[in-house]
Amino acid sequence: MPVYNPLWEYFTKVENIPDKANCNKCKKDLSTKNSGTTNASYHLEHQHPKLFHEYSKKKELYAKQKQKQSQKKSKQQSMIDFGVIQPYEQHNAIQKQLEIELVKMIAKDMHPLSIVENEGFQLFVKLLDPRFRIPCRATLTRTLLPNLYNKEVGKLSFELKTTRDTGTY
């Protein structure tokens, strides 16, 4: 893919003549055979100084943008190369669902809340889903367990309200 040069905003390549460019301002034909854009740049600088100044600014701006893009690509590539994985955001649906399932597992299997601090457990969870942020014990105690408890009490309460006495003892 050819590299963009803002110089071509001031010149047009001559059709059917591969090594010629035409100045858009004065219509002069220039050779580009051995010089690439050197002759065109020289022409602009000496024949149209204001346009050359404009071109120089555009060229500098384009070079800065290209450098930023290159740095961004390099950073993205290095993140991929070194396995940097961004964790789920706090309110991400997957993060929330995994938190709920973790609390259910702790409650159902009667694990201590300290399981979330165990190195082996943390390594195992990271292997399963490296993006999952394991909640701390305080979050389990203050938020996640009470939420699960309230949800289960609500379900049980609803069930009891809708259940009729179906028989006699």
PDB file of C-alpha atoms in Angstrom:
ATOM      1  CA  MET A   1       0.000   0.000   0.000  1.00  0.00           C
ATOM      2  CA  PRO A   2       1.524   3.360  -0.999  1.00  0.00           C
ATOM      3  CA  VAL A   3       2.370   5.802   1.779  1.00  0.00           C
ATOM      4  CA  TYR A   4       0.244   8.952   1.882  1.00  0.00           C
ATOM      5  CA  ASN A   5       2.091  12.218   1.267  1.00  0.00           C
ATOM      6  CA  PRO A   6       0.193  15.517   1.690  1.00  0.00           C
ATOM      7  CA  LEU A   7       2.261  16.862  -1.222  1.00  0.00           C
ATOM      8  CA  TRP A   8      -0.153  15.134  -3.595  1.00  0.00           C
ATOM      9  CA  GLU A   9      -2.839  17.606  -2.522  1.00  0.00           C
ATOM     10  CA  TYR A  10      -0.900  20.192  -4.573  1.00  0.00           C
ATOM     11  CA  PHE A  11       0.002  18.017  -7.539  1.00  0.00           C
ATOM     12  CA  THR A  12      -1.791  15.628  -9.873  1.00  0.00           C
ATOM     13  CA  LYS A  13      -0.142  12.685 -11.562  1.00  0.00           C
ATOM     14  CA  VAL A  14      -0.305  13.035 -15.332  1.00  0.00           C
ATOM     15  CA  GLU A  15      -2.433  10.305 -16.895  1.00  0.00           C
ATOM     16  CA  ASN A  16      -0.667   7.871 -19.223  1.00  0.00           C
ATOM     17  CA  ILE A  17       2.749   9.323 -18.280  1.00  0.00           C
ATOM     18  CA  PRO A  18       3.939   7.431 -15.211  1.00  0.00           C
ATOM     19  CA  ASP A  19       6.801   9.718 -14.102  1.00  0.00           C
ATOM     20  CA  LYS A  20       5.110  13.123 -14.463  1.00  0.00           C
ATOM     21  CA  ALA A  21       3.208  15.316 -12.017  1.00  0.00           C
ATOM     22  CA  ASN A  22       1.312  18.518 -12.730  1.00  0.00           C
ATOM     23  CA  CYS A  23       1.265  21.462 -10.287  1.00  0.00           C
ATOM     24  CA  ASN A  24      -2.361  22.242  -9.414  1.00  0.00           C
ATOM     25  CA  LYS A  25      -1.513  25.947  -8.950  1.00  0.00           C
ATOM     26  CA  CYS A  26       0.542  26.881 -12.038  1.00  0.00           C
ATOM     27  CA  LYS A  27      -0.072  23.725 -14.148  1.00  0.00           C
ATOM     28  CA  LYS A  28       3.655  23.121 -14.692  1.00  0.00           C
ATOM     29  CA  ASP A  29       4.677  19.513 -15.449  1.00  0.00           C
ATOM     30  CA  LEU A  30       7.464  18.057 -13.301  1.00  0.00           C
ATOM     31  CA  SER A  31       9.436  14.852 -13.513  1.00  0.00           C
ATOM     32  CA  THR A  32       9.106  12.373 -10.643  1.00  0.00           C
ATOM     33  CA  LYS A  33      11.151   9.608 -12.285  1.00  0.00           C
ATOM     34  CA  ASN A  34      14.315   9.599 -10.155  1.00  0.00           C
ATOM     35  CA  SER A  35      13.326  12.058  -7.465  1.00  0.00           C
ATOM     36  CA  GLY A  36       9.987  10.768  -6.213  1.00  0.00           C
ATOM     37  CA  THR A  37       8.513  13.891  -4.652  1.00  0.00           C
ATOM     38  CA  THR A  38      11.745  15.898  -4.328  1.00  0.00           C
ATOM     39  CA  ASN A  39      11.214  17.940  -7.523  1.00  0.00           C
ATOM     40  CA  ALA A  40       7.605  18.633  -6.612  1.00  0.00           C
ATOM     41  CA  SER A  41       8.563  19.705  -3.089  1.00  0.00           C
ATOM     42  CA  TYR A  42      11.353  21.947  -4.463  1.00  0.00           C
ATOM     43  CA  HIS A  43       8.919  23.477  -6.965  1.00  0.00           C
ATOM     44  CA  LEU A  44       6.354  24.198  -4.260  1.00  0.00           C
ATOM     45  CA  GLU A  45       8.983  25.725  -1.958  1.00  0.00           C
ATOM     46  CA  HIS A  46      10.417  28.075  -4.583  1.00  0.00           C
ATOM     47  CA  GLN A  47       7.417  28.860  -6.781  1.00  0.00           C
ATOM     48  CA  HIS A  48       4.590  28.830  -4.211  1.00  0.00           C
ATOM     49  CA  PRO A  49       6.063  29.582  -0.732  1.00  0.00           C
ATOM     50  CA  LYS A  50       2.668  30.021   0.952  1.00  0.00           C
ATOM     51  CA  LEU A  51       1.512  26.651  -0.311  1.00  0.00           C
ATOM     52  CA  PHE A  52       4.834  25.135   0.730  1.00  0.00           C
ATOM     53  CA  HIS A  53       4.341  26.485   4.260  1.00  0.00           C
ATOM     54  CA  GLU A  54       0.825  24.974   4.314  1.00  0.00           C
ATOM     55  CA  TYR A  55       2.190  21.662   2.998  1.00  0.00           C
ATOM     56  CA  SER A  56       4.951  21.634   5.641  1.00  0.00           C
ATOM     57  CA  LYS A  57       2.405  21.997   8.432  1.00  0.00           C
ATOM     58  CA  LYS A  58       0.243  19.231   6.978  1.00  0.00           C
ATOM     59  CA  LYS A  59       3.267  16.979   6.604  1.00  0.00           C
ATOM     60  CA  GLU A  60       4.321  17.597  10.210  1.00  0.00           C
ATOM     61  CA  LEU A  61       0.792  16.979  11.494  1.00  0.00           C
ATOM     62  CA  TYR A  62       0.504  13.787   9.447  1.00  0.00           C
ATOM     63  CA  ALA A  63       3.868  12.577  10.781  1.00  0.00           C
ATOM     64  CA  LYS A  64       2.714  13.166  14.384  1.00  0.00           C
ATOM     65  CA  GLN A  65      -0.557  11.321  13.776  1.00  0.00           C
ATOM     66  CA  LYS A  66       1.281   8.433  12.172  1.00  0.00           C
ATOM     67  CA  GLN A  67       3.699   8.279  15.120  1.00  0.00           C
ATOM     68  CA  LYS A  68       0.781   8.213  17.607  1.00  0.00           C
ATOM     69  CA  GLN A  69      -0.886   5.420  15.630  1.00  0.00           C
ATOM     70  CA  SER A  70       2.372   3.497  15.565  1.00  0.00           C
ATOM     71  CA  GLN A  71       2.820   3.910  19.327  1.00  0.00           C
ATOM     72  CA  LYS A  72      -0.786   2.830  19.936  1.00  0.00           C
ATOM     73  CA  LYS A  73      -0.345  -0.251  17.737  1.00  0.00           C
ATOM     74  CA  SER A  74       2.936  -1.017  19.474  1.00  0.00           C
ATOM     75  CA  LYS A  75       1.281  -0.735  22.892  1.00  0.00           C
ATOM     76  CA  GLN A  76      -1.638  -2.922  21.776  1.00  0.00           C
ATOM     77  CA  GLN A  77       0.776  -5.493  20.355  1.00  0.00           C
ATOM     78  CA  SER A  78       2.864  -5.527  23.521  1.00  0.00           C
ATOM     79  CA  MET A  79      -0.291  -6.032  25.584  1.00  0.00           C
ATOM     80  CA  ILE A  80      -1.122  -9.036  23.429  1.00  0.00           C
ATOM     81  CA  ASP A  81       2.463 -10.295  23.504  1.00  0.00           C
ATOM     82  CA  PHE A  82       2.731 -10.134  27.276  1.00  0.00           C
ATOM     83  CA  GLY A  83      -0.725 -11.539  27.905  1.00  0.00           C
ATOM     84  CA  VAL A  84      -2.166  -8.437  29.567  1.00  0.00           C
ATOM     85  CA  ILE A  85      -5.861  -9.164  29.921  1.00  0.00           C
ATOM     86  CA  GLN A  86      -8.232  -6.441  30.995  1.00  0.00           C
ATOM     87  CA  PRO A  87     -10.570  -7.563  33.802  1.00  0.00           C
ATOM     88  CA  TYR A  88     -14.334  -7.246  33.515  1.00  0.00           C
ATOM     89  CA  GLU A  89     -15.756  -3.896  34.544  1.00  0.00           C
ATOM     90  CA  GLN A  90     -17.470  -3.883  37.937  1.00  0.00           C
ATOM     91  CA  HIS A  91     -21.006  -3.817  36.469  1.00  0.00           C
ATOM     92  CA  ASN A  92     -20.332  -6.179  33.574  1.00  0.00           C
ATOM     93  CA  ALA A  93     -23.056  -8.845  33.250  1.00  0.00           C
ATOM     94  CA  ILE A  94     -20.533 -11.701  33.194  1.00  0.00           C
ATOM     95  CA  GLN A  95     -18.740 -10.324  36.265  1.00  0.00           C
ATOM     96  CA  LYS A  96     -22.059 -10.065  38.128  1.00  0.00           C
ATOM     97  CA  GLN A  97     -23.172 -13.575  37.137  1.00  0.00           C
ATOM     98  CA  LEU A  98     -19.854 -15.087  38.223  1.00  0.00           C
ATOM     99  CA  GLU A  99     -20.093 -13.288  41.572  1.00  0.00           C
ATOM    100  CA  ILE A 100     -23.592 -14.727  42.116  1.00  0.00           C
ATOM    101  CA  GLU A 101     -22.429 -18.244  41.224  1.00  0.00           C
ATOM    102  CA  LEU A 102     -19.428 -17.895  43.546  1.00  0.00           C
ATOM    103  CA  VAL A 103     -21.693 -16.933  46.472  1.00  0.00           C
ATOM    104  CA  LYS A 104     -24.060 -19.820  45.680  1.00  0.00           C
ATOM    105  CA  MET A 105     -21.114 -22.240  45.673  1.00  0.00           C
ATOM    106  CA  ILE A 106     -19.827 -20.909  49.004  1.00  0.00           C
ATOM    107  CA  ALA A 107     -23.296 -21.175  50.571  1.00  0.00           C
ATOM    108  CA  LYS A 108     -24.244 -24.561  49.106  1.00  0.00           C
ATOM    109  CA  ASP A 109     -20.929 -26.283  49.826  1.00  0.00           C
ATOM    110  CA  MET A 110     -20.413 -24.411  53.133  1.00  0.00           C
ATOM    111  CA  HIS A 111     -16.972 -23.090  52.191  1.00  0.00           C
ATOM    112  CA  PRO A 112     -15.466 -20.466  54.469  1.00  0.00           C
ATOM    113  CA  LEU A 113     -15.510 -16.922  53.069  1.00  0.00           C
ATOM    114  CA  SER A 114     -11.725 -16.969  53.295  1.00  0.00           C
ATOM    115  CA  ILE A 115     -11.684 -19.265  50.241  1.00  0.00           C
ATOM    116  CA  VAL A 116     -11.486 -16.135  48.072  1.00  0.00           C
ATOM    117  CA  GLU A 117      -8.114 -15.354  49.687  1.00  0.00           C
ATOM    118  CA  ASN A 118      -6.623 -18.804  49.107  1.00  0.00           C
ATOM    119  CA  GLU A 119      -3.834 -18.767  46.536  1.00  0.00           C
ATOM    120  CA  GLY A 120      -4.852 -22.101  45.033  1.00  0.00           C
ATOM    121  CA  PHE A 121      -8.461 -20.969  44.602  1.00  0.00           C
ATOM    122  CA  GLN A 122      -7.347 -17.669  43.028  1.00  0.00           C
ATOM    123  CA  LEU A 123      -5.058 -19.471  40.574  1.00  0.00           C
ATOM    124  CA  PHE A 124      -7.827 -21.922  39.672  1.00  0.00           C
ATOM    125  CA  VAL A 125     -10.341 -19.122  39.032  1.00  0.00           C
ATOM    126  CA  LYS A 126      -7.806 -17.164  36.948  1.00  0.00           C
ATOM    127  CA  LEU A 127      -7.255 -20.251  34.842  1.00  0.00           C
ATOM    128  CA  LEU A 128     -11.008 -20.618  34.276  1.00  0.00           C
ATOM    129  CA  ASP A 129     -11.612 -16.920  33.498  1.00  0.00           C
ATOM    130  CA  PRO A 130      -8.678 -14.524  33.780  1.00  0.00           C
ATOM    131  CA  ARG A 131     -11.002 -11.509  33.408  1.00  0.00           C
ATOM    132  CA  PHE A 132     -13.050 -12.311  36.537  1.00  0.00           C
ATOM    133  CA  ARG A 133     -12.271 -10.146  39.554  1.00  0.00           C
ATOM    134  CA  ILE A 134     -12.637 -12.298  42.653  1.00  0.00           C
ATOM    135  CA  PRO A 135     -14.536 -10.275  45.272  1.00  0.00           C
ATOM    136  CA  CYS A 136     -12.909  -9.796  48.670  1.00  0.00           C
ATOM    137  CA  ARG A 137     -14.339 -11.181  51.911  1.00  0.00           C
ATOM    138  CA  ALA A 138     -15.773  -7.791  52.867  1.00  0.00           C
ATOM    139  CA  THR A 139     -17.734  -7.583  49.603  1.00  0.00           C
ATOM    140  CA  LEU A 140     -19.000 -11.117  50.140  1.00  0.00           C
ATOM    141  CA  THR A 141     -20.088 -10.295  53.708  1.00  0.00           C
ATOM    142  CA  ARG A 142     -21.553  -6.827  53.163  1.00  0.00           C
ATOM    143  CA  THR A 143     -23.094  -7.129  49.723  1.00  0.00           C
ATOM    144  CA  LEU A 144     -23.150 -10.441  47.884  1.00  0.00           C
ATOM    145  CA  LEU A 145     -24.295 -12.789  50.677  1.00  0.00           C
ATOM    146  CA  PRO A 146     -27.028 -10.417  51.930  1.00  0.00           C
ATOM    147  CA  ASN A 147     -28.259  -9.988  48.334  1.00  0.00           C
ATOM    148  CA  LEU A 148     -28.458 -13.761  47.854  1.00  0.00           C
ATOM    149  CA  TYR A 149     -30.135 -14.183  51.257  1.00  0.00           C
ATOM    150  CA  ASN A 150     -32.763 -11.518  50.498  1.00  0.00           C
ATOM    151  CA  LYS A 151     -33.432 -13.020  47.091  1.00  0.00           C
ATOM    152  CA  GLU A 152     -33.923 -16.517  48.535  1.00  0.00           C
ATOM    153  CA  VAL A 153     -36.131 -15.220  51.396  1.00  0.00           C
ATOM    154  CA  GLY A 154     -38.256 -13.382  48.807  1.00  0.00           C
ATOM    155  CA  LYS A 155     -38.653 -16.558  46.728  1.00  0.00           C
ATOM    156  CA  LEU A 156     -39.538 -18.614  49.802  1.00  0.00           C
ATOM    157  CA  SER A 157     -42.001 -16.000  51.047  1.00  0.00           C
ATOM    158  CA  PHE A 158     -43.724 -15.920  47.654  1.00  0.00           C
ATOM    159  CA  GLU A 159     -43.868 -19.715  47.595  1.00  0.00           C
ATOM    160  CA  LEU A 160     -45.428 -19.847  51.055  1.00  0.00           C
ATOM    161  CA  LYS A 161     -48.002 -17.195  50.167  1.00  0.00           C
ATOM    162  CA  THR A 162     -49.090 -19.009  47.023  1.00  0.00           C
ATOM    163  CA  THR A 163     -49.174 -22.496  48.538  1.00  0.00           C
ATOM    164  CA  ARG A 164     -52.581 -23.673  49.747  1.00  0.00           C
ATOM    165  CA  ASP A 165     -53.265 -26.289  52.340  1.00  0.00           C
ATOM    166  CA  THR A 166     -53.837 -29.372  50.227  1.00  0.00           C
ATOM    167  CA  GLY A 167     -54.702 -31.889  52.821  1.00  0.00           C
ATOM    168  CA  THR A 168     -55.463 -32.732  56.386  1.00  0.00           C
ATOM    169  CA  TYR A 169     -53.195 -34.352  58.850  1.00  0.00           C
TER     170      TYR A 169
END
